[in-house]
């Protein structure tokens, strides 16, 4: 998968993760892109540890599920960090 495909995957996976999680997450499309790409990297790493294979093809269901799962994890961590910072 090329860089452009990976960025599109990250943007869509980040948007889906924001839609799945309850509550209001801040950030625009740039934050969504960054969180989605980091989440896709994390999901690919988790997939390679558990299943022996990470992100394969753009249109592979496993690639999308791993990217969305990783994006949800990164979005949860991002939410905890930004909420903690706003209390101070």
CSV table of N, CA, C and O in Angstrom, one decimal:
chain,number,residue,atom,x,y,z
A,1,UNK,N,0.9,-1.2,0.0
A,1,UNK,CA,0.0,0.0,0.0
A,1,UNK,C,0.9,1.2,0.0
A,1,UNK,O,1.8,1.3,0.8
A,2,UNK,N,0.6,2.2,-0.8
A,2,UNK,CA,1.4,3.4,-1.0
A,2,UNK,C,1.1,4.4,0.1
A,2,UNK,O,0.2,4.2,0.9
A,3,UNK,N,1.8,5.5,0.1
A,3,UNK,CA,1.7,6.5,1.1
A,3,UNK,C,0.3,7.2,1.0
A,3,UNK,O,-0.4,7.4,2.1
A,4,UNK,N,-0.2,7.5,-0.2
A,4,UNK,CA,-1.5,8.1,-0.3
A,4,UNK,C,-2.6,7.2,0.1
A,4,UNK,O,-3.5,7.6,0.8
A,5,UNK,N,-2.5,5.9,-0.2
A,5,UNK,CA,-3.5,4.9,0.3
A,5,UNK,C,-3.5,4.8,1.8
A,5,UNK,O,-4.5,4.7,2.4
A,6,UNK,N,-2.3,4.9,2.4
A,6,UNK,CA,-2.2,4.8,3.8
A,6,UNK,C,-2.8,6.0,4.5
A,6,UNK,O,-3.4,5.9,5.5
A,7,UNK,N,-2.6,7.2,3.9
A,7,UNK,CA,-3.2,8.5,4.5
A,7,UNK,C,-4.7,8.4,4.4
A,7,UNK,O,-5.4,8.8,5.3
A,8,UNK,N,-5.2,8.0,3.2
A,8,UNK,CA,-6.7,7.9,3.1
A,8,UNK,C,-7.2,6.8,4.1
A,8,UNK,O,-8.3,7.1,4.7
A,9,UNK,N,-6.5,5.7,4.2
A,9,UNK,CA,-6.9,4.7,5.2
A,9,UNK,C,-7.0,5.3,6.6
A,9,UNK,O,-7.9,5.1,7.4
A,10,UNK,N,-5.9,6.1,7.0
A,10,UNK,CA,-5.9,6.7,8.3
A,10,UNK,C,-7.0,7.7,8.5
A,10,UNK,O,-7.6,7.8,9.6
A,11,UNK,N,-7.3,8.5,7.5
A,11,UNK,CA,-8.3,9.5,7.6
A,11,UNK,C,-9.7,8.9,7.8
A,11,UNK,O,-10.4,9.3,8.7
A,12,UNK,N,-10.0,7.9,7.0
A,12,UNK,CA,-11.3,7.2,7.1
A,12,UNK,C,-11.4,6.4,8.4
A,12,UNK,O,-12.4,6.4,9.1
A,13,UNK,N,-10.3,5.7,8.8
A,13,UNK,CA,-10.3,5.0,10.0
A,13,UNK,C,-10.5,5.9,11.2
A,13,UNK,O,-11.2,5.6,12.2
A,14,UNK,N,-9.8,7.0,11.2
A,14,UNK,CA,-10.0,8.0,12.3
A,14,UNK,C,-11.4,8.6,12.4
A,14,UNK,O,-11.9,8.7,13.5
A,15,UNK,N,-12.0,8.8,11.2
A,15,UNK,CA,-13.4,9.3,11.2
A,15,UNK,C,-14.3,8.3,11.7
A,15,UNK,O,-15.3,8.6,12.5
A,16,UNK,N,-14.1,7.0,11.3
A,16,UNK,CA,-15.0,5.9,11.8
A,16,UNK,C,-14.8,5.8,13.3
A,16,UNK,O,-15.8,5.6,14.1
A,17,UNK,N,-13.6,5.9,13.8
A,17,UNK,CA,-13.3,5.7,15.2
A,17,UNK,C,-14.0,6.9,16.0
A,17,UNK,O,-14.6,6.6,17.1
A,18,UNK,N,-14.0,8.1,15.5
A,18,UNK,CA,-14.7,9.2,16.1
A,18,UNK,C,-16.2,9.0,16.1
A,18,UNK,O,-16.8,9.4,17.1
A,19,UNK,N,-16.7,8.4,15.1
A,19,UNK,CA,-18.1,8.1,15.0
A,19,UNK,C,-18.5,7.0,16.0
A,19,UNK,O,-19.6,7.0,16.5
A,20,UNK,N,-17.7,6.0,16.2
A,20,UNK,CA,-18.0,4.9,17.1
A,20,UNK,C,-17.9,5.3,18.5
A,20,UNK,O,-18.8,4.9,19.3
A,21,UNK,N,-16.9,6.1,18.9
A,21,UNK,CA,-16.8,6.4,20.3
A,21,UNK,C,-17.8,7.4,20.8
A,21,UNK,O,-18.1,8.4,20.1
A,22,UNK,N,-18.4,7.2,22.0
A,22,UNK,CA,-19.4,8.2,22.4
A,22,UNK,C,-18.7,9.5,22.9
A,22,UNK,O,-17.5,9.5,23.2
A,23,UNK,N,-19.5,10.5,23.0
A,23,UNK,CA,-18.9,11.8,23.5
A,23,UNK,C,-18.4,12.7,22.3
A,23,UNK,O,-18.6,12.3,21.2
A,24,UNK,N,-17.9,13.8,22.7
A,24,UNK,CA,-17.4,14.8,21.7
A,24,UNK,C,-15.9,14.8,21.7
A,24,UNK,O,-15.3,15.2,22.7
A,25,UNK,N,-15.3,14.5,20.6
A,25,UNK,CA,-13.9,14.6,20.5
A,25,UNK,C,-13.5,15.8,19.8
A,25,UNK,O,-14.1,16.1,18.8
A,26,UNK,N,-12.6,16.5,20.3
A,26,UNK,CA,-12.1,17.7,19.6
A,26,UNK,C,-11.2,17.4,18.4
A,26,UNK,O,-10.9,16.3,18.1
A,27,UNK,N,-10.9,18.5,17.7
A,27,UNK,CA,-10.0,18.3,16.6
A,27,UNK,C,-10.7,18.3,15.3
A,27,UNK,O,-11.8,17.8,15.1
A,28,UNK,N,-10.1,18.8,14.3
A,28,UNK,CA,-10.6,18.8,12.9
A,28,UNK,C,-10.1,17.6,12.1
A,28,UNK,O,-9.7,16.6,12.6
A,29,UNK,N,-10.1,17.8,10.8
A,29,UNK,CA,-9.7,16.7,9.9
A,29,UNK,C,-8.2,16.4,10.0
A,29,UNK,O,-7.8,15.3,9.8
A,30,UNK,N,-7.4,17.4,10.4
A,30,UNK,CA,-6.0,17.2,10.5
A,30,UNK,C,-5.7,16.3,11.7
A,30,UNK,O,-4.9,15.3,11.6
A,31,UNK,N,-6.3,16.6,12.8
A,31,UNK,CA,-6.1,15.7,14.0
A,31,UNK,C,-6.7,14.3,13.7
A,31,UNK,O,-6.1,13.3,14.1
A,32,UNK,N,-7.8,14.3,13.0
A,32,UNK,CA,-8.4,13.0,12.7
A,32,UNK,C,-7.4,12.2,11.8
A,32,UNK,O,-7.2,11.0,12.0
A,33,UNK,N,-6.8,12.9,10.8
A,33,UNK,CA,-5.8,12.2,9.9
A,33,UNK,C,-4.6,11.7,10.7
A,33,UNK,O,-4.2,10.5,10.6
A,34,UNK,N,-4.1,12.5,11.6
A,34,UNK,CA,-2.9,12.1,12.4
A,34,UNK,C,-3.3,11.0,13.3
A,34,UNK,O,-2.5,10.0,13.4
A,35,UNK,N,-4.4,11.1,14.0
A,35,UNK,CA,-4.8,10.0,14.9
A,35,UNK,C,-5.1,8.7,14.2
A,35,UNK,O,-4.8,7.6,14.6
A,36,UNK,N,-5.7,8.9,13.0
A,36,UNK,CA,-6.0,7.7,12.2
A,36,UNK,C,-4.8,7.0,11.6
A,36,UNK,O,-4.7,5.8,11.6
A,37,UNK,N,-3.8,7.8,11.2
A,37,UNK,CA,-2.5,7.2,10.7
A,37,UNK,C,-1.8,6.5,11.8
A,37,UNK,O,-1.3,5.4,11.7
A,38,UNK,N,-1.7,7.2,13.0
A,38,UNK,CA,-1.0,6.6,14.1
A,38,UNK,C,-1.8,5.3,14.6
A,38,UNK,O,-1.2,4.3,14.9
A,39,UNK,N,-3.1,5.4,14.5
A,39,UNK,CA,-3.9,4.2,14.9
A,39,UNK,C,-3.8,3.1,13.9
A,39,UNK,O,-3.8,1.9,14.3
A,40,UNK,N,-3.6,3.4,12.6
A,40,UNK,CA,-3.4,2.4,11.6
A,40,UNK,C,-2.1,1.7,11.8
A,40,UNK,O,-1.9,0.5,11.7
A,41,UNK,N,-1.1,2.5,12.2
A,41,UNK,CA,0.3,1.9,12.5
A,41,UNK,C,0.2,1.0,13.7
A,41,UNK,O,0.7,-0.1,13.7
A,42,UNK,N,-0.5,1.5,14.8
A,42,UNK,CA,-0.7,0.7,16.0
A,42,UNK,C,-1.5,-0.6,15.7
A,42,UNK,O,-1.1,-1.7,16.1
A,43,UNK,N,-2.6,-0.4,14.9
A,43,UNK,CA,-3.4,-1.6,14.5
A,43,UNK,C,-2.6,-2.6,13.7
A,43,UNK,O,-2.7,-3.8,13.9
A,44,UNK,N,-1.8,-2.1,12.8
A,44,UNK,CA,-0.9,-3.0,12.0
A,44,UNK,C,0.1,-3.7,12.9
A,44,UNK,O,0.4,-4.9,12.7
A,45,UNK,N,0.6,-3.0,13.9
A,45,UNK,CA,1.6,-3.7,14.8
A,45,UNK,C,0.9,-4.7,15.6
A,45,UNK,O,1.4,-5.8,15.8
A,46,UNK,N,-0.3,-4.4,16.2
A,46,UNK,CA,-1.0,-5.4,17.0
A,46,UNK,C,-1.4,-6.6,16.1
A,46,UNK,O,-1.3,-7.7,16.5
A,47,UNK,N,-1.8,-6.3,14.9
A,47,UNK,CA,-2.2,-7.4,14.0
A,47,UNK,C,-1.0,-8.3,13.6
A,47,UNK,O,-1.1,-9.5,13.5
A,48,UNK,N,0.2,-7.7,13.5
A,48,UNK,CA,1.4,-8.5,13.2
A,48,UNK,C,1.8,-9.4,14.4
A,48,UNK,O,2.3,-10.5,14.3
A,49,UNK,N,1.5,-8.9,15.6
A,49,UNK,CA,1.8,-9.6,16.8
A,49,UNK,C,0.8,-10.8,17.0
A,49,UNK,O,1.2,-11.9,17.4
A,50,UNK,N,-0.5,-10.5,16.9
A,50,UNK,CA,-1.5,-11.5,17.1
A,50,UNK,C,-1.7,-12.5,16.0
A,50,UNK,O,-1.7,-13.7,16.2
A,51,UNK,N,-1.8,-11.9,14.8
A,51,UNK,CA,-2.2,-12.8,13.6
A,51,UNK,C,-1.0,-13.1,12.7
A,51,UNK,O,-1.1,-13.9,11.8
A,52,UNK,N,0.2,-12.5,13.0
A,52,UNK,CA,1.3,-12.8,12.1
A,52,UNK,C,1.3,-12.0,10.8
A,52,UNK,O,2.2,-12.2,10.0
A,53,UNK,N,0.4,-11.1,10.7
A,53,UNK,CA,0.3,-10.2,9.5
A,53,UNK,C,-0.3,-8.9,9.8
A,53,UNK,O,-1.3,-8.9,10.5
A,54,UNK,N,0.2,-7.8,9.3
A,54,UNK,CA,-0.3,-6.5,9.6
A,54,UNK,C,-1.2,-6.0,8.5
A,54,UNK,O,-2.1,-6.8,8.1
A,55,UNK,N,-1.0,-4.8,8.1
A,55,UNK,CA,-1.8,-4.2,7.1
A,55,UNK,C,-1.3,-4.7,5.7
A,55,UNK,O,-0.2,-4.5,5.4
A,56,UNK,N,-2.2,-5.3,5.0
A,56,UNK,CA,-1.8,-5.9,3.7
A,56,UNK,C,-2.3,-5.0,2.6
A,56,UNK,O,-1.5,-4.3,2.1
A,57,UNK,N,-3.5,-5.2,2.1
A,57,UNK,CA,-4.0,-4.5,1.0
A,57,UNK,C,-5.0,-3.4,1.4
A,57,UNK,O,-5.6,-3.6,2.4
A,58,UNK,N,-5.2,-2.4,0.6
A,58,UNK,CA,-6.1,-1.3,0.9
A,58,UNK,C,-7.6,-1.9,1.0
A,58,UNK,O,-8.3,-1.4,1.9
A,59,UNK,N,-8.0,-2.8,0.2
A,59,UNK,CA,-9.3,-3.3,0.2
A,59,UNK,C,-9.5,-4.6,1.0
A,59,UNK,O,-10.5,-5.2,0.8
A,60,UNK,N,-8.6,-4.9,1.8
A,60,UNK,CA,-8.7,-6.1,2.7
A,60,UNK,C,-9.4,-5.7,3.9
A,60,UNK,O,-9.2,-4.7,4.6
A,61,UNK,N,-10.4,-6.5,4.3
A,61,UNK,CA,-11.2,-6.3,5.5
A,61,UNK,C,-10.4,-6.2,6.8
A,61,UNK,O,-10.6,-5.4,7.7
A,62,UNK,N,-9.4,-7.1,6.9
A,62,UNK,CA,-8.6,-7.2,8.0
A,62,UNK,C,-7.8,-5.9,8.2
A,62,UNK,O,-7.6,-5.4,9.3
A,63,UNK,N,-7.3,-5.3,7.1
A,63,UNK,CA,-6.6,-4.0,7.2
A,63,UNK,C,-7.5,-2.9,7.8
A,63,UNK,O,-7.1,-2.2,8.6
A,64,UNK,N,-8.7,-2.9,7.3
A,64,UNK,CA,-9.7,-1.8,7.8
A,64,UNK,C,-10.0,-2.1,9.3
A,64,UNK,O,-10.0,-1.1,10.1
A,65,UNK,N,-10.3,-3.3,9.7
A,65,UNK,CA,-10.6,-3.6,11.1
A,65,UNK,C,-9.4,-3.3,12.0
A,65,UNK,O,-9.6,-2.7,13.1
A,66,UNK,N,-8.2,-3.6,11.6
A,66,UNK,CA,-7.1,-3.3,12.4
A,66,UNK,C,-6.8,-1.8,12.5
A,66,UNK,O,-6.5,-1.3,13.6
A,67,UNK,N,-7.0,-1.1,11.4
A,67,UNK,CA,-6.8,0.3,11.4
A,67,UNK,C,-7.8,1.0,12.3
A,67,UNK,O,-7.5,2.0,13.0
A,68,UNK,N,-9.1,0.6,12.2
A,68,UNK,CA,-10.1,1.2,13.0
A,68,UNK,C,-9.9,0.9,14.5
A,68,UNK,O,-10.0,1.8,15.4
A,69,UNK,N,-9.5,-0.4,14.8
A,69,UNK,CA,-9.2,-0.7,16.2
A,69,UNK,C,-8.1,0.1,16.8
A,69,UNK,O,-8.2,0.6,17.9
A,70,UNK,N,-7.0,0.2,16.0
A,70,UNK,CA,-5.9,1.1,16.4
A,70,UNK,C,-6.3,2.5,16.6
A,70,UNK,O,-5.8,3.2,17.5
A,71,UNK,N,-7.1,3.0,15.7
A,71,UNK,CA,-7.6,4.4,15.8
A,71,UNK,C,-8.4,4.6,17.0
A,71,UNK,O,-8.3,5.7,17.7
A,72,UNK,N,-9.3,3.7,17.4
A,72,UNK,CA,-10.1,3.8,18.6
A,72,UNK,C,-9.2,3.8,19.8
A,72,UNK,O,-9.4,4.7,20.7
A,73,UNK,N,-8.1,3.0,19.9
A,73,UNK,CA,-7.2,3.0,21.0
A,73,UNK,C,-6.5,4.3,21.1
A,73,UNK,O,-6.4,4.9,22.2
A,74,UNK,N,-6.0,4.8,20.0
A,74,UNK,CA,-5.3,6.1,20.0
A,74,UNK,C,-6.2,7.3,20.3
A,74,UNK,O,-5.8,8.2,21.1
A,75,UNK,N,-7.5,7.2,19.9
A,75,UNK,CA,-8.4,8.3,20.2
A,75,UNK,C,-8.8,8.3,21.7
A,75,UNK,O,-8.9,9.3,22.3
A,76,UNK,N,-8.9,7.1,22.3
A,76,UNK,CA,-9.1,7.0,23.7
A,76,UNK,C,-8.0,7.6,24.5
A,76,UNK,O,-8.2,8.3,25.5
A,77,UNK,N,-6.8,7.3,24.1
A,77,UNK,CA,-5.6,7.8,24.8
A,77,UNK,C,-5.5,9.4,24.6
A,77,UNK,O,-5.3,10.1,25.5
A,78,UNK,N,-5.8,9.8,23.4
A,78,UNK,CA,-5.8,11.3,23.1
A,78,UNK,C,-6.9,12.0,23.9
A,78,UNK,O,-6.6,13.1,24.5
A,79,UNK,N,-8.0,11.4,24.1
A,79,UNK,CA,-9.1,11.9,24.9
A,79,UNK,C,-8.7,12.0,26.4
A,79,UNK,O,-9.0,13.0,27.0
A,80,UNK,N,-8.0,11.0,26.9
A,80,UNK,CA,-7.6,11.0,28.3
A,80,UNK,C,-6.5,12.1,28.5
A,80,UNK,O,-6.5,12.8,29.5
A,81,UNK,N,-5.6,12.3,27.5
A,81,UNK,CA,-4.5,13.3,27.7
A,81,UNK,C,-5.1,14.7,27.6
A,81,UNK,O,-4.8,15.6,28.4
A,82,UNK,N,-6.0,14.9,26.6
A,82,UNK,CA,-6.6,16.3,26.5
A,82,UNK,C,-7.5,16.6,27.6
A,82,UNK,O,-7.6,17.8,28.0
A,83,UNK,N,-8.3,15.7,28.1
A,83,UNK,CA,-9.2,16.0,29.3
A,83,UNK,C,-8.4,16.3,30.5
A,83,UNK,O,-8.7,17.2,31.3
A,84,UNK,N,-7.3,15.6,30.7
A,84,UNK,CA,-6.4,15.9,31.9
A,84,UNK,C,-5.8,17.3,31.8
A,84,UNK,O,-5.7,18.0,32.8
A,85,UNK,N,-5.4,17.7,30.6
A,85,UNK,CA,-4.8,19.0,30.4
A,85,UNK,C,-5.8,20.1,30.6
A,85,UNK,O,-5.4,21.2,31.0
A,86,UNK,N,-7.1,19.9,30.3
A,86,UNK,CA,-8.1,21.0,30.4
A,86,UNK,C,-8.5,21.2,31.9
A,86,UNK,O,-9.1,22.2,32.2
A,87,UNK,N,-8.3,20.2,32.7
A,87,UNK,CA,-8.7,20.4,34.1
A,87,UNK,C,-7.8,21.3,34.9
A,87,UNK,O,-8.2,21.9,35.9
A,88,UNK,N,-6.6,21.4,34.5
A,88,UNK,CA,-5.6,22.2,35.2
A,88,UNK,C,-5.8,23.7,35.1
A,88,UNK,O,-6.4,24.3,34.3
